[in-house]
XYZ file of N, CA, C and O in Angstrom:
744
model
N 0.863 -1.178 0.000
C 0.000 0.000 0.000
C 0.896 1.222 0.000
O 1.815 1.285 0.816
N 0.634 2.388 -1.043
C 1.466 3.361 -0.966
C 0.791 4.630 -1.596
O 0.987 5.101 -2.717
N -0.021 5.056 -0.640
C -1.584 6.249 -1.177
C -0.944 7.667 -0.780
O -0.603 7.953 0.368
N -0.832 8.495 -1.870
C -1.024 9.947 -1.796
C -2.339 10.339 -0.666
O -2.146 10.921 0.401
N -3.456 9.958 -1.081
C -4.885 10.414 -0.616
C -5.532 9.021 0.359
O -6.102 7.983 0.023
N -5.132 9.580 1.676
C -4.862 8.268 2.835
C -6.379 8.248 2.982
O -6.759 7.191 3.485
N -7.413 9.154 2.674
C -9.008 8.911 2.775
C -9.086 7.255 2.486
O -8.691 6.559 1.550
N -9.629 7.028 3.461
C -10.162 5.535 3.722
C -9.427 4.062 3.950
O -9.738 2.884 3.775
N -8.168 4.865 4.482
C -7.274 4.282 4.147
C -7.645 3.237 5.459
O -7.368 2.051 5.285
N -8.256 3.636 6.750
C -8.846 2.715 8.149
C -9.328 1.893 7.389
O -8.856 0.758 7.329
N -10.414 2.292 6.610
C -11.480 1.174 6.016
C -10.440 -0.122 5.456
O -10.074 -1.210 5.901
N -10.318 0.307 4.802
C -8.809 -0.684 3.307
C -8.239 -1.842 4.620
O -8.253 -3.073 4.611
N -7.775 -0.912 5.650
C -6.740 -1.754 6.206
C -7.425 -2.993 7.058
O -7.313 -4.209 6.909
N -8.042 -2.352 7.839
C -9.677 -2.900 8.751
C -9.591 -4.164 7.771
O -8.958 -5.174 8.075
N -10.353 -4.000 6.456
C -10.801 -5.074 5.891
C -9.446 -6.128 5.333
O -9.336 -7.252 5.823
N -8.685 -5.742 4.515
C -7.474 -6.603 4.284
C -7.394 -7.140 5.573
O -8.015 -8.201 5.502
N -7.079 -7.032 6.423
C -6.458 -7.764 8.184
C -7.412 -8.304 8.520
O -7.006 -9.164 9.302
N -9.180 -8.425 8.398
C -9.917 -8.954 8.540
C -9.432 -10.259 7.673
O -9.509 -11.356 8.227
N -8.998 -10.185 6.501
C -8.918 -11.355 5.467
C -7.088 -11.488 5.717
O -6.518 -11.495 4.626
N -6.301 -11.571 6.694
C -5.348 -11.867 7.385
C -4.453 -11.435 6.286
O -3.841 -12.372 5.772
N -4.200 -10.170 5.752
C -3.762 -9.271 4.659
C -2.645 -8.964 5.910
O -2.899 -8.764 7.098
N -0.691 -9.012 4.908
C -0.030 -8.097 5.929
C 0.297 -7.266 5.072
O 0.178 -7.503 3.870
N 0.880 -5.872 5.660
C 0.998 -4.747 4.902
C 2.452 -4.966 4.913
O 3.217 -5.616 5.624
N 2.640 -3.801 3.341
C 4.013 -3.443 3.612
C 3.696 -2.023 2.560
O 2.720 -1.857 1.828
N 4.743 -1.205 2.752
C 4.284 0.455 2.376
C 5.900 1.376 2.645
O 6.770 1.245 3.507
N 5.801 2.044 1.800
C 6.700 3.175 2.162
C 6.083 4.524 3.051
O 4.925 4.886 3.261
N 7.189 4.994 3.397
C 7.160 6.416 4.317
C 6.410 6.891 4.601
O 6.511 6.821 5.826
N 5.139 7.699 4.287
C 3.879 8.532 5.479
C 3.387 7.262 5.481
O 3.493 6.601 6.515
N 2.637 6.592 4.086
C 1.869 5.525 4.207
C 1.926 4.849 4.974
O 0.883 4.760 5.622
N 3.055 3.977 5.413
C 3.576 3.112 6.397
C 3.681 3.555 7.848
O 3.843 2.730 8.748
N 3.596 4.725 8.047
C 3.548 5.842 9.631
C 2.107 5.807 9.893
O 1.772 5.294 10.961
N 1.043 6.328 8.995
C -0.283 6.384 9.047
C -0.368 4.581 9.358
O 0.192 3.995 10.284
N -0.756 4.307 8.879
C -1.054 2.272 9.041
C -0.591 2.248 10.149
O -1.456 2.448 11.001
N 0.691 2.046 10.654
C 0.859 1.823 12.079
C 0.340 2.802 13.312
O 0.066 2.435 14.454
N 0.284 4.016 12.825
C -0.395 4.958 13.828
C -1.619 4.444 13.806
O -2.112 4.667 14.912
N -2.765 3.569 12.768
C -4.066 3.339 13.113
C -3.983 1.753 14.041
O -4.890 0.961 14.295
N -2.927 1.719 14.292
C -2.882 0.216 15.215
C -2.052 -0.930 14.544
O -1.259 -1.695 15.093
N -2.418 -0.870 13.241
C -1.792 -1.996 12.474
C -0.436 -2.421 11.950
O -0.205 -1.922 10.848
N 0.595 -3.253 12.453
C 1.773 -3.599 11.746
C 1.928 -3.712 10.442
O 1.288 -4.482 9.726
N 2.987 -2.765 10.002
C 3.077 -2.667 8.461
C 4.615 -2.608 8.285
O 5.127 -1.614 8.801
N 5.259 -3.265 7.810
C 6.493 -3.668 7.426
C 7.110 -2.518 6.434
O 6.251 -2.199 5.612
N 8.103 -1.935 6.293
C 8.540 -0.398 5.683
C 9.412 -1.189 4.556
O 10.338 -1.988 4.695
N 9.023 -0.874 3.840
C 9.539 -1.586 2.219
C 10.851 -1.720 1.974
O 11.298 -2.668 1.329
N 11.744 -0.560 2.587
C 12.936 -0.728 2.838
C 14.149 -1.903 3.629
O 15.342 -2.198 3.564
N 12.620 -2.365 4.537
C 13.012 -3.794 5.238
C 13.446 -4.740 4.285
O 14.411 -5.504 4.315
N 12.603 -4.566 3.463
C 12.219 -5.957 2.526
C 13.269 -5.336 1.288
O 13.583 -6.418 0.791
N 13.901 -4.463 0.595
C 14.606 -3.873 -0.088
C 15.908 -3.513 0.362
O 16.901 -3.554 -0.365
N 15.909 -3.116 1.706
C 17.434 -3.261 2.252
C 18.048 -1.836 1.406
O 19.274 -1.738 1.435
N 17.590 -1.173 0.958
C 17.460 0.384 0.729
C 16.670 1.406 1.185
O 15.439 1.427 1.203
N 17.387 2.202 1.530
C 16.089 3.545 2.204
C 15.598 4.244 1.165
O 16.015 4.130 0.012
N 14.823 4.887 1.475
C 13.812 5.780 0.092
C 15.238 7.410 0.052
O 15.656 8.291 0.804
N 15.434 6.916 -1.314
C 16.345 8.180 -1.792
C 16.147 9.232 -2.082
O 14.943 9.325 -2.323
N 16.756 10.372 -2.248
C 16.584 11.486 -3.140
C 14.958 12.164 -2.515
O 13.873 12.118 -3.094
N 15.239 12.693 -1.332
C 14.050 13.006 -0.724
C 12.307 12.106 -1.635
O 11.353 12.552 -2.271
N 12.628 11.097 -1.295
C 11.598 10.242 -1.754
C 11.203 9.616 -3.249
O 10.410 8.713 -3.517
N 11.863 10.247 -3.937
C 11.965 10.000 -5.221
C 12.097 8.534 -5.638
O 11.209 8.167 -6.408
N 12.980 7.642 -5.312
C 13.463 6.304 -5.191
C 12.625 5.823 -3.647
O 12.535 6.401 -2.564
N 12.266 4.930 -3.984
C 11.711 3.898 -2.759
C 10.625 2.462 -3.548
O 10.365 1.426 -2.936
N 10.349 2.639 -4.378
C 9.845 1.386 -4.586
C 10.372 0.681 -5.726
O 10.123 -0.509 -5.915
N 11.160 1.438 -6.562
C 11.823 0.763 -7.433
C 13.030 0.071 -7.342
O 14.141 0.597 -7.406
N 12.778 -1.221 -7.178
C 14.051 -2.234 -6.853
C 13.163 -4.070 -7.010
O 12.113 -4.605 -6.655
N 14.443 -4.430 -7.777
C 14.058 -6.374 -7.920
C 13.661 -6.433 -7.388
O 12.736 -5.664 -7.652
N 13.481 -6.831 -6.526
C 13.412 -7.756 -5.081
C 11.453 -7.368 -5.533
O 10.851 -8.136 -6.284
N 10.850 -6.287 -5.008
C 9.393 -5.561 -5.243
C 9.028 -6.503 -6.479
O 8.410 -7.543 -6.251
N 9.426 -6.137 -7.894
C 9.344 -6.419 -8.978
C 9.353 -7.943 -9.099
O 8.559 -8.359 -9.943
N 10.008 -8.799 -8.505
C 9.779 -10.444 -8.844
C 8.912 -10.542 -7.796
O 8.356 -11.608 -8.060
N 8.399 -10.125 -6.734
C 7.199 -10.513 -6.075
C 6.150 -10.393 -7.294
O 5.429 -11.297 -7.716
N 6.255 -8.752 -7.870
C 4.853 -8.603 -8.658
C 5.031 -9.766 -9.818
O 4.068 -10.516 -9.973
N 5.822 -9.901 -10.376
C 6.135 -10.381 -11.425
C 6.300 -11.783 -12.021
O 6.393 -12.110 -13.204
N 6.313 -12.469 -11.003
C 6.591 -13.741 -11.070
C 5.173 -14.018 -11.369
O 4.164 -13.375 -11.082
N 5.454 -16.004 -12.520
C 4.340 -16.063 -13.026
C 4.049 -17.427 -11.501
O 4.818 -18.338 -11.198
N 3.209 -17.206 -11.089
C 3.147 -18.197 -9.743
C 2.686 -19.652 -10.604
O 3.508 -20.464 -10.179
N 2.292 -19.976 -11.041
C 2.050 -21.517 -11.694
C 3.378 -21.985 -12.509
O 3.394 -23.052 -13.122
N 4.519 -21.080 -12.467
C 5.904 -21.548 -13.488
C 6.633 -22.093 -12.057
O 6.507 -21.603 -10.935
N 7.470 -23.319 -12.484
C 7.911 -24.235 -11.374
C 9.355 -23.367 -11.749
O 9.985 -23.826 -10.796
N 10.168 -22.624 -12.299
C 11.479 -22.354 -12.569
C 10.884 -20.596 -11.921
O 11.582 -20.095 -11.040
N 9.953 -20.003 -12.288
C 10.183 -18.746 -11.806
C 9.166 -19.163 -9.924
O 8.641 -18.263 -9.269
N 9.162 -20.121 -9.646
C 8.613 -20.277 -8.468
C 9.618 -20.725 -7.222
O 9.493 -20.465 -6.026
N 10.823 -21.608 -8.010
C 11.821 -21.814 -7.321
C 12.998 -20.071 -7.212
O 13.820 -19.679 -6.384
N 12.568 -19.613 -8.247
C 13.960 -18.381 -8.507
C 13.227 -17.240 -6.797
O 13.853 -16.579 -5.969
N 11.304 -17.591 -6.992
C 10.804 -16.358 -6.062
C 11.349 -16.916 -4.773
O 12.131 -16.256 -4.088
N 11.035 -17.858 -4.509
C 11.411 -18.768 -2.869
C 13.002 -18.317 -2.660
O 13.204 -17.673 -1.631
N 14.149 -18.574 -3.504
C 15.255 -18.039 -3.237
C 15.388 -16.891 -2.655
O 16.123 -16.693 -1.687
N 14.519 -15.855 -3.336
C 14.757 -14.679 -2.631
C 14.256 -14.654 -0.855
O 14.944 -14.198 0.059
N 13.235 -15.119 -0.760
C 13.136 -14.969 0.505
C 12.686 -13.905 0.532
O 13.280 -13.101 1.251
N 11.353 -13.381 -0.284
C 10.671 -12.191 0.188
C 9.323 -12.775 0.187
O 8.943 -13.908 -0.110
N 8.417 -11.283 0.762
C 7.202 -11.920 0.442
C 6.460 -12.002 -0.557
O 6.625 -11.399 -1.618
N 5.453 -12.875 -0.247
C 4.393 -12.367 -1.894
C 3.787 -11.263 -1.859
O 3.314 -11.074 -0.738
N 3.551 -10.318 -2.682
C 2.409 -9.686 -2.983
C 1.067 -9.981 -3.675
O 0.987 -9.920 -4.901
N 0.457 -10.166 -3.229
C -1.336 -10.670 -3.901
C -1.981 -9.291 -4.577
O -2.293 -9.276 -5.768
N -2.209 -7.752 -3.422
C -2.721 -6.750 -4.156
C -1.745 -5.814 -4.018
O -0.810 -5.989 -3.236
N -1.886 -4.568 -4.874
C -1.264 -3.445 -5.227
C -2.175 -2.455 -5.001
O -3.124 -2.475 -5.785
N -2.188 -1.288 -3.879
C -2.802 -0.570 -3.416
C -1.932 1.182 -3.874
O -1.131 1.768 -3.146
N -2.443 1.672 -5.303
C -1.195 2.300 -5.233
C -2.278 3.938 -6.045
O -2.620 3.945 -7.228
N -2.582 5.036 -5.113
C -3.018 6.433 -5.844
C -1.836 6.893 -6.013
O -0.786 6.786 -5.379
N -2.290 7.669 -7.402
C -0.949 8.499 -8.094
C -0.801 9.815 -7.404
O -1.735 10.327 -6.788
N 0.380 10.357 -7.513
C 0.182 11.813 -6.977
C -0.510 12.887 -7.877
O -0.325 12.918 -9.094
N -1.271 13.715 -7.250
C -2.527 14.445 -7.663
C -1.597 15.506 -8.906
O -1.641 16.727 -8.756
N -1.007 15.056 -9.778
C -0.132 16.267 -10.924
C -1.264 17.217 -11.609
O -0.803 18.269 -12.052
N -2.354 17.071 -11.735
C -3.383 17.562 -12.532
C -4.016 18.575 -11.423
O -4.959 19.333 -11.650
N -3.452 18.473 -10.410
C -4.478 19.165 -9.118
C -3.635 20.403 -8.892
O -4.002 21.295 -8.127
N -1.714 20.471 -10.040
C -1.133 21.192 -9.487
C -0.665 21.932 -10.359
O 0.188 22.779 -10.094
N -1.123 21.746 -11.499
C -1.299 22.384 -12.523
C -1.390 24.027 -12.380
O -0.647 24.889 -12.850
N -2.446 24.135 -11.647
C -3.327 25.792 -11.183
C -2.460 26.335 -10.057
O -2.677 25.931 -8.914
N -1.327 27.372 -10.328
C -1.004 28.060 -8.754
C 0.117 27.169 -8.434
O -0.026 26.920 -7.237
N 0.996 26.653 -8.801
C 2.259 26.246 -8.310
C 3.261 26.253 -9.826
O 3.009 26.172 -11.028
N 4.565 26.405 -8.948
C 5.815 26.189 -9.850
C 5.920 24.953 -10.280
O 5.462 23.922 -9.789
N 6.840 25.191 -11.659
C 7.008 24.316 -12.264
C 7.778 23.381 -11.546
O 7.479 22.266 -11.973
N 8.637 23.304 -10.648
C 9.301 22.480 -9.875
C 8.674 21.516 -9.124
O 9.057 20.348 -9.066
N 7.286 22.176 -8.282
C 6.336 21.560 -7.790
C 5.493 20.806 -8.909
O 4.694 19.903 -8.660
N 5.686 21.135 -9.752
C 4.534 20.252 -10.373
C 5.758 18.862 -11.085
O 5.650 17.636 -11.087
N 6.298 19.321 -11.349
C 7.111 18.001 -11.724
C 6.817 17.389 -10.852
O 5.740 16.808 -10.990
N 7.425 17.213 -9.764
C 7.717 16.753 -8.523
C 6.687 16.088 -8.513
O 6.776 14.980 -7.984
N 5.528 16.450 -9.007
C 4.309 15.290 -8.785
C 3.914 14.173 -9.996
O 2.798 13.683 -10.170
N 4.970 13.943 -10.675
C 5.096 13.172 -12.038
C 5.428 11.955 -11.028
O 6.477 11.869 -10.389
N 4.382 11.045 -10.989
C 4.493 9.966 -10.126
C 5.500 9.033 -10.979
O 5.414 9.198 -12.196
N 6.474 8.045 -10.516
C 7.143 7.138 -11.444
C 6.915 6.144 -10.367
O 6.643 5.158 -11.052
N 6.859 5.826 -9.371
C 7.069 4.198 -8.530
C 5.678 3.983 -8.644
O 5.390 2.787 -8.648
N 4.506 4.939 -8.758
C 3.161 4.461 -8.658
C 2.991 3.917 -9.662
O 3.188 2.704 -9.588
N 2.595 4.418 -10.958
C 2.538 3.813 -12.121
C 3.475 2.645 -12.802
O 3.289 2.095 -13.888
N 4.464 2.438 -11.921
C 5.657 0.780 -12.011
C 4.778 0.191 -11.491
O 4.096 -0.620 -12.117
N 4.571 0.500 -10.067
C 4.270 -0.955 -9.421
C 2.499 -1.178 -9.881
O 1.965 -2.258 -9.629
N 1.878 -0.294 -10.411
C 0.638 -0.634 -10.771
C 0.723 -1.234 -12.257
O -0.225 -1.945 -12.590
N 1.792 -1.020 -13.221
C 1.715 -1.494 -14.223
C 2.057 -3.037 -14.133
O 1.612 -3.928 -14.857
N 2.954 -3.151 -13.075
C 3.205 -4.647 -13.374
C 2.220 -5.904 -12.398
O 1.969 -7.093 -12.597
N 1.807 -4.795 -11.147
C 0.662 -5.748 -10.906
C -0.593 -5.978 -12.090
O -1.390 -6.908 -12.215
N -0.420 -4.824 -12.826
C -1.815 -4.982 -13.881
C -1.175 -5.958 -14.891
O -1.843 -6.956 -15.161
N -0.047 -5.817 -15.450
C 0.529 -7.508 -16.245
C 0.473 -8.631 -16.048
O 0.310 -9.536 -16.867
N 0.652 -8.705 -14.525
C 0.370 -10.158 -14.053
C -0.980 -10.001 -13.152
O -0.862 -10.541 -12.052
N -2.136 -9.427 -13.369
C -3.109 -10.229 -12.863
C -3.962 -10.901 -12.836
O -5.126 -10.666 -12.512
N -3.247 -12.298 -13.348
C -3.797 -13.398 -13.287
C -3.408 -13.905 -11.953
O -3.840 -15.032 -11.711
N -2.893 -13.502 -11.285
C -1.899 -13.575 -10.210
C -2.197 -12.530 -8.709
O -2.088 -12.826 -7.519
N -2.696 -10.943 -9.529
C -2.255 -10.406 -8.615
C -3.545 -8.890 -8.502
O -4.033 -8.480 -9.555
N -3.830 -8.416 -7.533
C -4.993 -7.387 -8.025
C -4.687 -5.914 -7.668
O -4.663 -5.343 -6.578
N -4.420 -5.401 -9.145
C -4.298 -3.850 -8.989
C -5.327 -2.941 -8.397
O -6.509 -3.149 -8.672
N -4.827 -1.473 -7.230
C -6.226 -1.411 -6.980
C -5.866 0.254 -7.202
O -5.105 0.550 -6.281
N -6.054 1.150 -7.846
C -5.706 2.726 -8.176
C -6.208 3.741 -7.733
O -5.683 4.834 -7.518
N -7.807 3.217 -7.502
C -9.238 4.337 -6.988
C -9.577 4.051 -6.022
O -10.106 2.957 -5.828
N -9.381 4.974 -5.042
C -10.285 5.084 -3.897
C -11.294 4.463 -3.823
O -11.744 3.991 -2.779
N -11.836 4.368 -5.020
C -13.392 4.443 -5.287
C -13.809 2.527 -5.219
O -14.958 2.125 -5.036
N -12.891 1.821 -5.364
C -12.485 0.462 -5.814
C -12.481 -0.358 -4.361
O -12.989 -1.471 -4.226
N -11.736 0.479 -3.164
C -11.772 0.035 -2.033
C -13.113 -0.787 -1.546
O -12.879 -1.602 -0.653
N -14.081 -0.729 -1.858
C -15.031 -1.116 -0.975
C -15.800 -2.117 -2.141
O -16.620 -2.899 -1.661
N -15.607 -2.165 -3.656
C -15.793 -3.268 -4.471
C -14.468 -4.473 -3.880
O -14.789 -5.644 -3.674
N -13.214 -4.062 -3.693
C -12.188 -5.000 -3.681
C -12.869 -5.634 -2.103
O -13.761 -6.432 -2.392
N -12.774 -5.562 -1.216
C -13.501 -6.061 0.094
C -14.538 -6.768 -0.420
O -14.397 -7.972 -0.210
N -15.682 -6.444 -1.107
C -17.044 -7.130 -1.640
C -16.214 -8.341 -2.027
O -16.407 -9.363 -1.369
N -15.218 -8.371 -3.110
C -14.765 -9.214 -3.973
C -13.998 -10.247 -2.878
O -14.227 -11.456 -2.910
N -13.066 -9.647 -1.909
C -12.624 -10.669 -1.088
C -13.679 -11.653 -0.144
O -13.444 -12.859 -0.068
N -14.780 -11.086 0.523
C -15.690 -11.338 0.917
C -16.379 -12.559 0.497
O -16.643 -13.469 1.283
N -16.725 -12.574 -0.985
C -17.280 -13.348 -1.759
C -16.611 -14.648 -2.063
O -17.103 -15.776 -2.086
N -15.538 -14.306 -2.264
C -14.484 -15.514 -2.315
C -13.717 -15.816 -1.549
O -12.585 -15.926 -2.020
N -13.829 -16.045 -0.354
C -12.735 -16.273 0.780
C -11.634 -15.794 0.963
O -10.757 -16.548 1.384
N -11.351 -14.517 0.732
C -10.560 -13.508 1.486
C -8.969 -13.817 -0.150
O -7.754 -13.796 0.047
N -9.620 -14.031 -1.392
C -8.857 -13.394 -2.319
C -9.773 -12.955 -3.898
O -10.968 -12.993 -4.189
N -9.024 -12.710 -4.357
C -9.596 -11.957 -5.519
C -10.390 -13.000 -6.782
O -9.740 -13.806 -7.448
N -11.295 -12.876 -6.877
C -11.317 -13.700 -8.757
C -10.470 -13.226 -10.044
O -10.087 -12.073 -10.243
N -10.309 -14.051 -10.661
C -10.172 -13.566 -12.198
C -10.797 -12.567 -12.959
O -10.164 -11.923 -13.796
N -12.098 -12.367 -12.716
C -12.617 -11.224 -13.247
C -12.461 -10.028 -12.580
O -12.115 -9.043 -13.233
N -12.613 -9.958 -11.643
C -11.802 -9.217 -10.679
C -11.272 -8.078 -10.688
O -11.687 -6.923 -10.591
N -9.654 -8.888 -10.904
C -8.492 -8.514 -10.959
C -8.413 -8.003 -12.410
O -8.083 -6.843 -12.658
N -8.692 -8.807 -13.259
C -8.598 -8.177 -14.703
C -9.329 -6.967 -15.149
O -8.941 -6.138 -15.972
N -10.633 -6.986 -14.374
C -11.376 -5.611 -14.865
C -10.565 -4.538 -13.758
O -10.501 -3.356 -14.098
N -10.096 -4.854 -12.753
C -9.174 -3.759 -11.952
C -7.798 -3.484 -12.973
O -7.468 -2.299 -13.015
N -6.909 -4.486 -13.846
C -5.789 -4.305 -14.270
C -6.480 -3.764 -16.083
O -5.717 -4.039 -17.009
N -7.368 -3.299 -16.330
C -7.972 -2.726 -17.836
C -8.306 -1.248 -16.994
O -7.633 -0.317 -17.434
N -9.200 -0.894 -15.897
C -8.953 0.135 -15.611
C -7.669 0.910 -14.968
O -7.533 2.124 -15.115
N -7.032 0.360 -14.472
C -5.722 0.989 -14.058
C -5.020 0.920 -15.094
O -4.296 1.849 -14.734
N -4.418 0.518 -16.471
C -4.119 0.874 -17.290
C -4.803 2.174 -18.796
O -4.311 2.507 -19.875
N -5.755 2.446 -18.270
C -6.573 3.202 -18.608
C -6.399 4.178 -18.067
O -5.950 5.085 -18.768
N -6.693 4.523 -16.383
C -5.907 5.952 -15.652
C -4.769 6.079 -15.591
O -4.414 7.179 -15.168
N -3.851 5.256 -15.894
C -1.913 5.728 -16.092
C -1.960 6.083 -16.913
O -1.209 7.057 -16.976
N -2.796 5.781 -18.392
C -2.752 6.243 -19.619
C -3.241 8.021 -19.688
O -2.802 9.015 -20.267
N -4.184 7.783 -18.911
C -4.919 9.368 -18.866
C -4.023 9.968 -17.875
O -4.657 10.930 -17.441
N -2.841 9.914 -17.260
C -2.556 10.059 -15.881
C -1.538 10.902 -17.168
O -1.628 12.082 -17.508
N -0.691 9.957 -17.641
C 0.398 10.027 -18.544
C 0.078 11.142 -19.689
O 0.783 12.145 -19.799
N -1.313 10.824 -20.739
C -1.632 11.690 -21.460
C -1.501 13.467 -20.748
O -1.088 14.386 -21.455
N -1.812 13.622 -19.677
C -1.960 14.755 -18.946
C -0.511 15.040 -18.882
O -0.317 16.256 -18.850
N 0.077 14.660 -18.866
C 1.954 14.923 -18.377
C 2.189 15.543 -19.476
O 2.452 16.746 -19.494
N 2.119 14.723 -20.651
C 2.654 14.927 -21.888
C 1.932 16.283 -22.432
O 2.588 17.205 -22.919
N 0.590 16.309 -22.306
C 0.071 17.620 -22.569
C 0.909 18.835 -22.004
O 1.539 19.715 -22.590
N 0.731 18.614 -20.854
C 1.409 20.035 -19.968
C 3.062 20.329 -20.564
O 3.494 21.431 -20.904
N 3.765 19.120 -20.577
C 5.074 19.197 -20.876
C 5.017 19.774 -22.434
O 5.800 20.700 -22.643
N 4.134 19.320 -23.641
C 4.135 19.971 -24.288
C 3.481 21.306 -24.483
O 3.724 21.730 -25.613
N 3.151 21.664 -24.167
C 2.277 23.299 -23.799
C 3.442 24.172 -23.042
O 3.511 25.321 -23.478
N 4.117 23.946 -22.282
C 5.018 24.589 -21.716
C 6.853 24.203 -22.121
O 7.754 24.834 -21.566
């Protein structure tokens, strides 16, 4: 889990830990979660790197990437994941930073700065593999993804996950189209 916009973020967690969900998250994200009671593991544990470049770097590293990535039914990329000795990831809980919100009334420095790059990684590759794994982008999704665990004993279906990994490639696209606009306009 790694949310710009922590709104509902009690709810999300509440329910994942109901369905014996453990967290893991970078920097505020990971402060908020444990300030609401809940143990959440700081990504850096599991990466053995701290978040760089005043935050810029923190989720991009292997180790993240063959959790998402691995095809779990391949017996050669199932032995390579166990080597590592990390955990699995099942969902990807990941809002982009608000760049379109900063458009109006801030410097150009600030608005870069909100050109998300670890959000749109780790949501693209949970959305590649989810047959495997369930991307979740919208706020708005939180309380369908719970329905969905609910229904099926505390993991995702196939339909699921796939209609979550067609819309989250759809808002990186519009996320992205917006970048490129501004960058070209200015």
């Amino acid at each position: 889990i790694s949310v710009y916009d922590k709104k509902n973020l009690k709810y999300l967690c509440t329910n994942l830990f109901k369905h014996n969900y453990n967290f893991i998250s970078t920097g505020s994200t990971g402060s908020k979660i444990r300030d609401m009671g809940f143990k959440c593991k700081d990504i850096s544990r599991i990466t053995k790197f701290k978040e760089m470049f005043d935050g810029r770097v923190k989720t991009l590293n292997p180790l993240i990437y063959s959790s998402l990535l691995y095809i779990r039914d391949n017996e050669f990329h199932k032995r390579q994941f166990l080597s590592l000795n990390i955990p699995q990831i099942d969902i990807v809980v990941v809002n982009l930073y608000p760049f379109e919100r900063y458009l109006k009334n801030h410097s150009r420095k600030k608005i870069i700065e909100m050109i998300d790059i670890g959000g749109p990684s780790l949501l693209r590759a949970a959305s590649k593999n989810f047959e495997y794994i369930t991307p979740i982008l919208n706020l708005k999704d939180y309380k369908e993804l719970i329905k969905n665990l609910e229904i099926n004993g505390g993991i995702t279906d196939i339909n699921f996950r796939k209609k979550m990994a067609s819309k989250t490639f759809k808002q990186i696209s519009d996320y992205d189209k917006t970048i490129f606009t501004w960058l070209n306009e200015n």
